[in-house]
Amino acid sequence: MDLAFIAEVFPKLLAGLPLTLSLAVLSLAGGAVLALMLSGLRASSWLGAQFANFYVYIFRGTPLLIQIFLIYYGLAQFPALRHSLLWPLLREPYVCAVLALMLNDAAYTSEILRGGLRAVSSGAIEAAKVAGMSRPTMLRRIVLPLAFRQALPAYGAEVTSMVKSTSLASVVTLMEVTGIARAEVSQTYRAIEVFLCAAVIYLVLVTLITRLVHWLEDRLSTHRSPALDRSPA
């Protein structure tokens, strides 16, 4: 293990960290909005529920890597898209990667949100109705906060999964952490040191996210003991 080489390559990989974070943040934000729309569509009608279920089935049933390839290489085969106003955006690898990550995240987040909504007790809803809350107020003040609290552990796992999935963006020429690592390996042929540095960067990110989720769980579940929650099973 060449420590001098690791000290040299590590800062180079850190240069890709802003791109990794921007991919993760934008895809999670867009995925959350789409997931809320899917949940609303699912609750609106039978046909809306069937569409939402089909969307979730397609994006959860196919690999994310193939979805990225289909969007990045497949959209160019449609002349209507190539001659549309959207083409200057859709031909960019960054936009294609964010779009693929966002669509994939929406499928998983909508299922997490559905589980959280189902966990809201009927007693809380009845109490809100008795208090005279309108449906939008009940959703904003009772249902969604309780659903978010229930879904937080599963959503935390989805966030860490999405951060790691940003590494797939390197296949469409984006030079985020993994993209820079692949380029360094192709130049130096020292895969162990380079990919070990990349793994450490992702590990630190995931650790920080996990601790943040635990902190949020503690803040939202004041009736539980944090020490008891963290005790080994």
Short mmCIF file of C-alpha atoms in Angstrom, two decimals:
data_model
loop_
_atom_site.label_atom_id
_atom_site.label_comp_id
_atom_site.label_asym_id
_atom_site.label_seq_id
_atom_site.Cartn_x
_atom_site.Cartn_y
_atom_site.Cartn_z
CA MET A 1 0.00 0.00 0.00
CA ASP A 2 1.58 3.24 -1.20
CA LEU A 3 0.53 5.91 1.32
CA ALA A 4 2.22 8.67 -0.66
CA PHE A 5 0.14 7.78 -3.73
CA ILE A 6 -3.04 7.68 -1.62
CA ALA A 7 -2.28 11.13 -0.22
CA GLU A 8 -1.85 12.34 -3.80
CA VAL A 9 -4.99 10.79 -5.29
CA PHE A 10 -7.40 11.45 -2.43
CA PRO A 11 -7.73 15.22 -3.05
CA LYS A 12 -8.34 14.49 -6.75
CA LEU A 13 -11.32 12.28 -5.87
CA LEU A 14 -12.64 14.90 -3.43
CA ALA A 15 -12.90 17.28 -6.40
CA GLY A 16 -15.79 15.14 -7.63
CA LEU A 17 -17.67 15.38 -4.34
CA PRO A 18 -19.69 18.54 -5.23
CA LEU A 19 -21.01 16.82 -8.37
CA THR A 20 -21.88 13.68 -6.38
CA LEU A 21 -23.76 15.75 -3.80
CA SER A 22 -25.60 17.81 -6.41
CA LEU A 23 -26.74 14.64 -8.19
CA ALA A 24 -28.00 13.20 -4.90
CA VAL A 25 -29.74 16.37 -3.69
CA LEU A 26 -31.50 17.14 -6.98
CA SER A 27 -32.61 13.54 -7.55
CA LEU A 28 -33.93 13.24 -3.98
CA ALA A 29 -35.77 16.58 -4.17
CA GLY A 30 -37.31 15.77 -7.54
CA GLY A 31 -38.07 12.23 -6.45
CA ALA A 32 -39.86 13.47 -3.33
CA VAL A 33 -42.08 15.80 -5.39
CA LEU A 34 -42.89 13.04 -7.86
CA ALA A 35 -43.59 10.62 -5.00
CA LEU A 36 -46.12 13.04 -3.49
CA MET A 37 -47.76 13.38 -6.91
CA LEU A 38 -47.92 9.59 -7.26
CA SER A 39 -49.48 9.31 -3.80
CA GLY A 40 -52.09 11.90 -4.74
CA LEU A 41 -52.74 10.12 -8.02
CA ARG A 42 -53.10 6.81 -6.20
CA ALA A 43 -55.70 8.33 -3.85
CA SER A 44 -57.60 10.17 -6.60
CA SER A 45 -59.20 7.32 -8.56
CA TRP A 46 -58.93 3.67 -9.55
CA LEU A 47 -57.31 4.61 -12.85
CA GLY A 48 -54.82 6.88 -11.08
CA ALA A 49 -53.94 4.10 -8.66
CA GLN A 50 -53.34 1.70 -11.56
CA PHE A 51 -51.04 4.19 -13.27
CA ALA A 52 -49.08 4.80 -10.04
CA ASN A 53 -48.75 1.05 -9.42
CA PHE A 54 -47.57 0.49 -13.01
CA TYR A 55 -44.98 3.28 -12.67
CA VAL A 56 -43.65 1.80 -9.43
CA TYR A 57 -43.60 -1.70 -10.95
CA ILE A 58 -41.56 -0.55 -13.96
CA PHE A 59 -38.96 1.52 -12.11
CA ARG A 60 -38.51 -0.89 -9.20
CA GLY A 61 -38.42 -3.91 -11.49
CA THR A 62 -35.62 -2.73 -13.79
CA PRO A 63 -31.97 -1.89 -12.99
CA LEU A 64 -31.14 1.77 -12.51
CA LEU A 65 -28.16 1.39 -14.84
CA ILE A 66 -30.45 0.37 -17.72
CA GLN A 67 -32.76 3.30 -16.96
CA ILE A 68 -29.79 5.67 -17.25
CA PHE A 69 -28.75 4.10 -20.56
CA LEU A 70 -32.31 4.29 -21.93
CA ILE A 71 -32.64 7.98 -21.09
CA TYR A 72 -29.13 9.02 -22.16
CA TYR A 73 -28.85 6.96 -25.35
CA GLY A 74 -32.52 6.20 -26.10
CA LEU A 75 -34.07 9.67 -26.18
CA ALA A 76 -31.85 10.67 -29.09
CA GLN A 77 -33.67 8.16 -31.31
CA PHE A 78 -36.88 10.20 -31.24
CA PRO A 79 -36.77 12.95 -33.91
CA ALA A 80 -39.59 14.85 -32.20
CA LEU A 81 -37.43 15.19 -29.08
CA ARG A 82 -34.29 16.10 -31.03
CA HIS A 83 -36.14 18.98 -32.69
CA SER A 84 -37.94 20.14 -29.54
CA LEU A 85 -37.04 22.95 -27.18
CA LEU A 86 -36.13 20.35 -24.55
CA TRP A 87 -33.30 18.83 -26.57
CA PRO A 88 -30.56 21.29 -25.41
CA LEU A 89 -31.30 20.00 -21.91
CA LEU A 90 -31.94 16.33 -22.64
CA ARG A 91 -28.68 15.91 -24.58
CA GLU A 92 -26.68 16.85 -21.49
CA PRO A 93 -25.40 13.83 -19.51
CA TYR A 94 -25.93 15.65 -16.21
CA VAL A 95 -29.62 16.27 -16.93
CA CYS A 96 -30.10 12.67 -18.12
CA ALA A 97 -28.43 11.29 -14.98
CA VAL A 98 -30.52 13.48 -12.66
CA LEU A 99 -33.69 12.55 -14.57
CA ALA A 100 -32.98 8.81 -14.30
CA LEU A 101 -32.08 9.01 -10.61
CA MET A 102 -35.13 11.16 -9.86
CA LEU A 103 -37.58 8.87 -11.66
CA ASN A 104 -36.10 5.83 -9.92
CA ASP A 105 -36.13 7.48 -6.50
CA ALA A 106 -39.78 8.53 -6.93
CA ALA A 107 -40.85 4.89 -7.30
CA TYR A 108 -39.16 3.83 -4.06
CA THR A 109 -40.12 6.97 -2.11
CA SER A 110 -43.79 6.67 -3.10
CA GLU A 111 -43.87 3.16 -1.67
CA ILE A 112 -42.18 4.36 1.54
CA LEU A 113 -44.71 7.19 1.76
CA ARG A 114 -47.59 4.78 1.19
CA GLY A 115 -46.35 2.64 4.07
CA GLY A 116 -46.09 5.72 6.29
CA LEU A 117 -49.61 6.86 5.39
CA ARG A 118 -51.00 3.42 6.17
CA ALA A 119 -49.32 3.53 9.58
CA VAL A 120 -51.24 6.67 10.60
CA SER A 121 -53.81 5.54 13.14
CA SER A 122 -57.49 5.96 12.37
CA GLY A 123 -57.89 7.46 15.86
CA ALA A 124 -55.68 10.43 14.96
CA ILE A 125 -57.70 11.04 11.80
CA GLU A 126 -61.01 10.79 13.66
CA ALA A 127 -59.74 13.20 16.31
CA ALA A 128 -58.78 15.71 13.60
CA LYS A 129 -62.24 15.40 12.03
CA VAL A 130 -63.90 15.90 15.42
CA ALA A 131 -61.77 19.02 15.94
CA GLY A 132 -63.28 20.42 12.74
CA MET A 133 -60.15 20.38 10.56
CA SER A 134 -60.60 20.60 6.82
CA ARG A 135 -59.02 17.86 4.70
CA PRO A 136 -56.02 20.01 3.57
CA THR A 137 -55.41 21.14 7.17
CA MET A 138 -55.66 17.58 8.43
CA LEU A 139 -53.16 16.42 5.81
CA ARG A 140 -50.73 19.26 6.62
CA ARG A 141 -50.92 19.16 10.41
CA ILE A 142 -51.75 15.54 11.26
CA VAL A 143 -51.45 12.97 8.50
CA LEU A 144 -48.24 14.00 6.70
CA PRO A 145 -46.17 14.70 9.88
CA LEU A 146 -47.20 11.33 11.37
CA ALA A 147 -46.56 9.55 8.06
CA PHE A 148 -43.14 11.19 7.74
CA ARG A 149 -42.23 10.12 11.27
CA GLN A 150 -43.21 6.52 10.53
CA ALA A 151 -41.44 6.50 7.16
CA LEU A 152 -38.22 8.22 8.30
CA PRO A 153 -36.11 5.07 8.95
CA ALA A 154 -36.99 3.59 5.56
CA TYR A 155 -36.48 6.94 3.83
CA GLY A 156 -33.08 7.29 5.47
CA ALA A 157 -32.10 3.98 3.87
CA GLU A 158 -33.37 5.28 0.52
CA VAL A 159 -31.27 8.45 0.86
CA THR A 160 -28.09 6.45 1.50
CA SER A 161 -28.95 4.15 -1.39
CA MET A 162 -29.43 7.12 -3.72
CA VAL A 163 -26.10 8.68 -2.68
CA LYS A 164 -24.35 5.42 -3.56
CA SER A 165 -26.33 5.15 -6.80
CA THR A 166 -24.88 8.45 -8.03
CA SER A 167 -21.74 6.46 -8.80
CA LEU A 168 -23.60 5.04 -11.83
CA ALA A 169 -23.60 8.52 -13.38
CA SER A 170 -19.96 7.90 -14.32
CA VAL A 171 -21.16 5.61 -17.15
CA VAL A 172 -22.49 8.69 -18.99
CA THR A 173 -19.15 10.49 -18.75
CA LEU A 174 -19.88 12.48 -15.58
CA MET A 175 -16.73 13.00 -13.53
CA GLU A 176 -18.07 12.62 -10.05
CA VAL A 177 -16.13 10.65 -7.41
CA THR A 178 -16.40 7.28 -9.20
CA GLY A 179 -15.82 8.85 -12.62
CA ILE A 180 -12.59 10.46 -11.45
CA ALA A 181 -11.57 7.18 -9.78
CA ARG A 182 -12.07 5.25 -13.03
CA ALA A 183 -10.01 7.83 -14.92
CA GLU A 184 -7.21 7.62 -12.33
CA VAL A 185 -7.17 3.81 -12.51
CA SER A 186 -6.96 3.90 -16.31
CA GLN A 187 -3.92 6.18 -16.06
CA THR A 188 -2.10 4.63 -13.10
CA TYR A 189 -3.34 0.97 -13.07
CA ARG A 190 -3.49 1.17 -9.26
CA ALA A 191 -7.07 0.08 -8.69
CA ILE A 192 -6.73 -0.91 -5.04
CA GLU A 193 -5.51 2.44 -3.76
CA VAL A 194 -7.82 4.55 -5.96
CA PHE A 195 -11.05 2.63 -5.37
CA LEU A 196 -10.20 2.33 -1.66
CA CYS A 197 -10.09 6.14 -1.46
CA ALA A 198 -13.43 6.37 -3.31
CA ALA A 199 -14.95 3.82 -0.92
CA VAL A 200 -13.79 5.86 2.08
CA ILE A 201 -15.46 8.99 0.68
CA TYR A 202 -18.79 7.18 0.16
CA LEU A 203 -18.49 5.55 3.59
CA VAL A 204 -18.07 8.92 5.29
CA LEU A 205 -21.07 10.32 3.40
CA VAL A 206 -23.28 7.38 4.36
CA THR A 207 -22.15 7.59 7.99
CA LEU A 208 -23.05 11.28 8.17
CA ILE A 209 -26.47 10.66 6.61
CA THR A 210 -27.16 7.76 8.98
CA ARG A 211 -26.28 9.88 12.01
CA LEU A 212 -28.50 12.71 10.73
CA VAL A 213 -31.43 10.32 10.31
CA HIS A 214 -30.90 8.96 13.83
CA TRP A 215 -30.83 12.52 15.16
CA LEU A 216 -34.11 13.32 13.37
CA GLU A 217 -35.68 10.12 14.72
CA ASP A 218 -34.68 11.12 18.24
CA ARG A 219 -36.07 14.63 17.77
CA LEU A 220 -39.37 13.36 16.35
CA SER A 221 -39.75 10.50 18.84
CA THR A 222 -39.24 12.24 22.15
CA HIS A 223 -41.00 9.46 24.02
CA ARG A 224 -38.23 7.00 23.14
CA SER A 225 -34.84 6.73 24.76
CA PRO A 226 -32.03 7.35 22.23
CA ALA A 227 -29.73 5.09 24.21
CA LEU A 228 -32.28 2.30 24.07
CA ASP A 229 -32.78 2.75 20.30
CA ARG A 230 -29.07 2.43 19.63
CA SER A 231 -28.50 -0.59 21.82
CA PRO A 232 -27.35 -3.64 19.82
CA ALA A 233 -30.03 -6.28 19.12
#
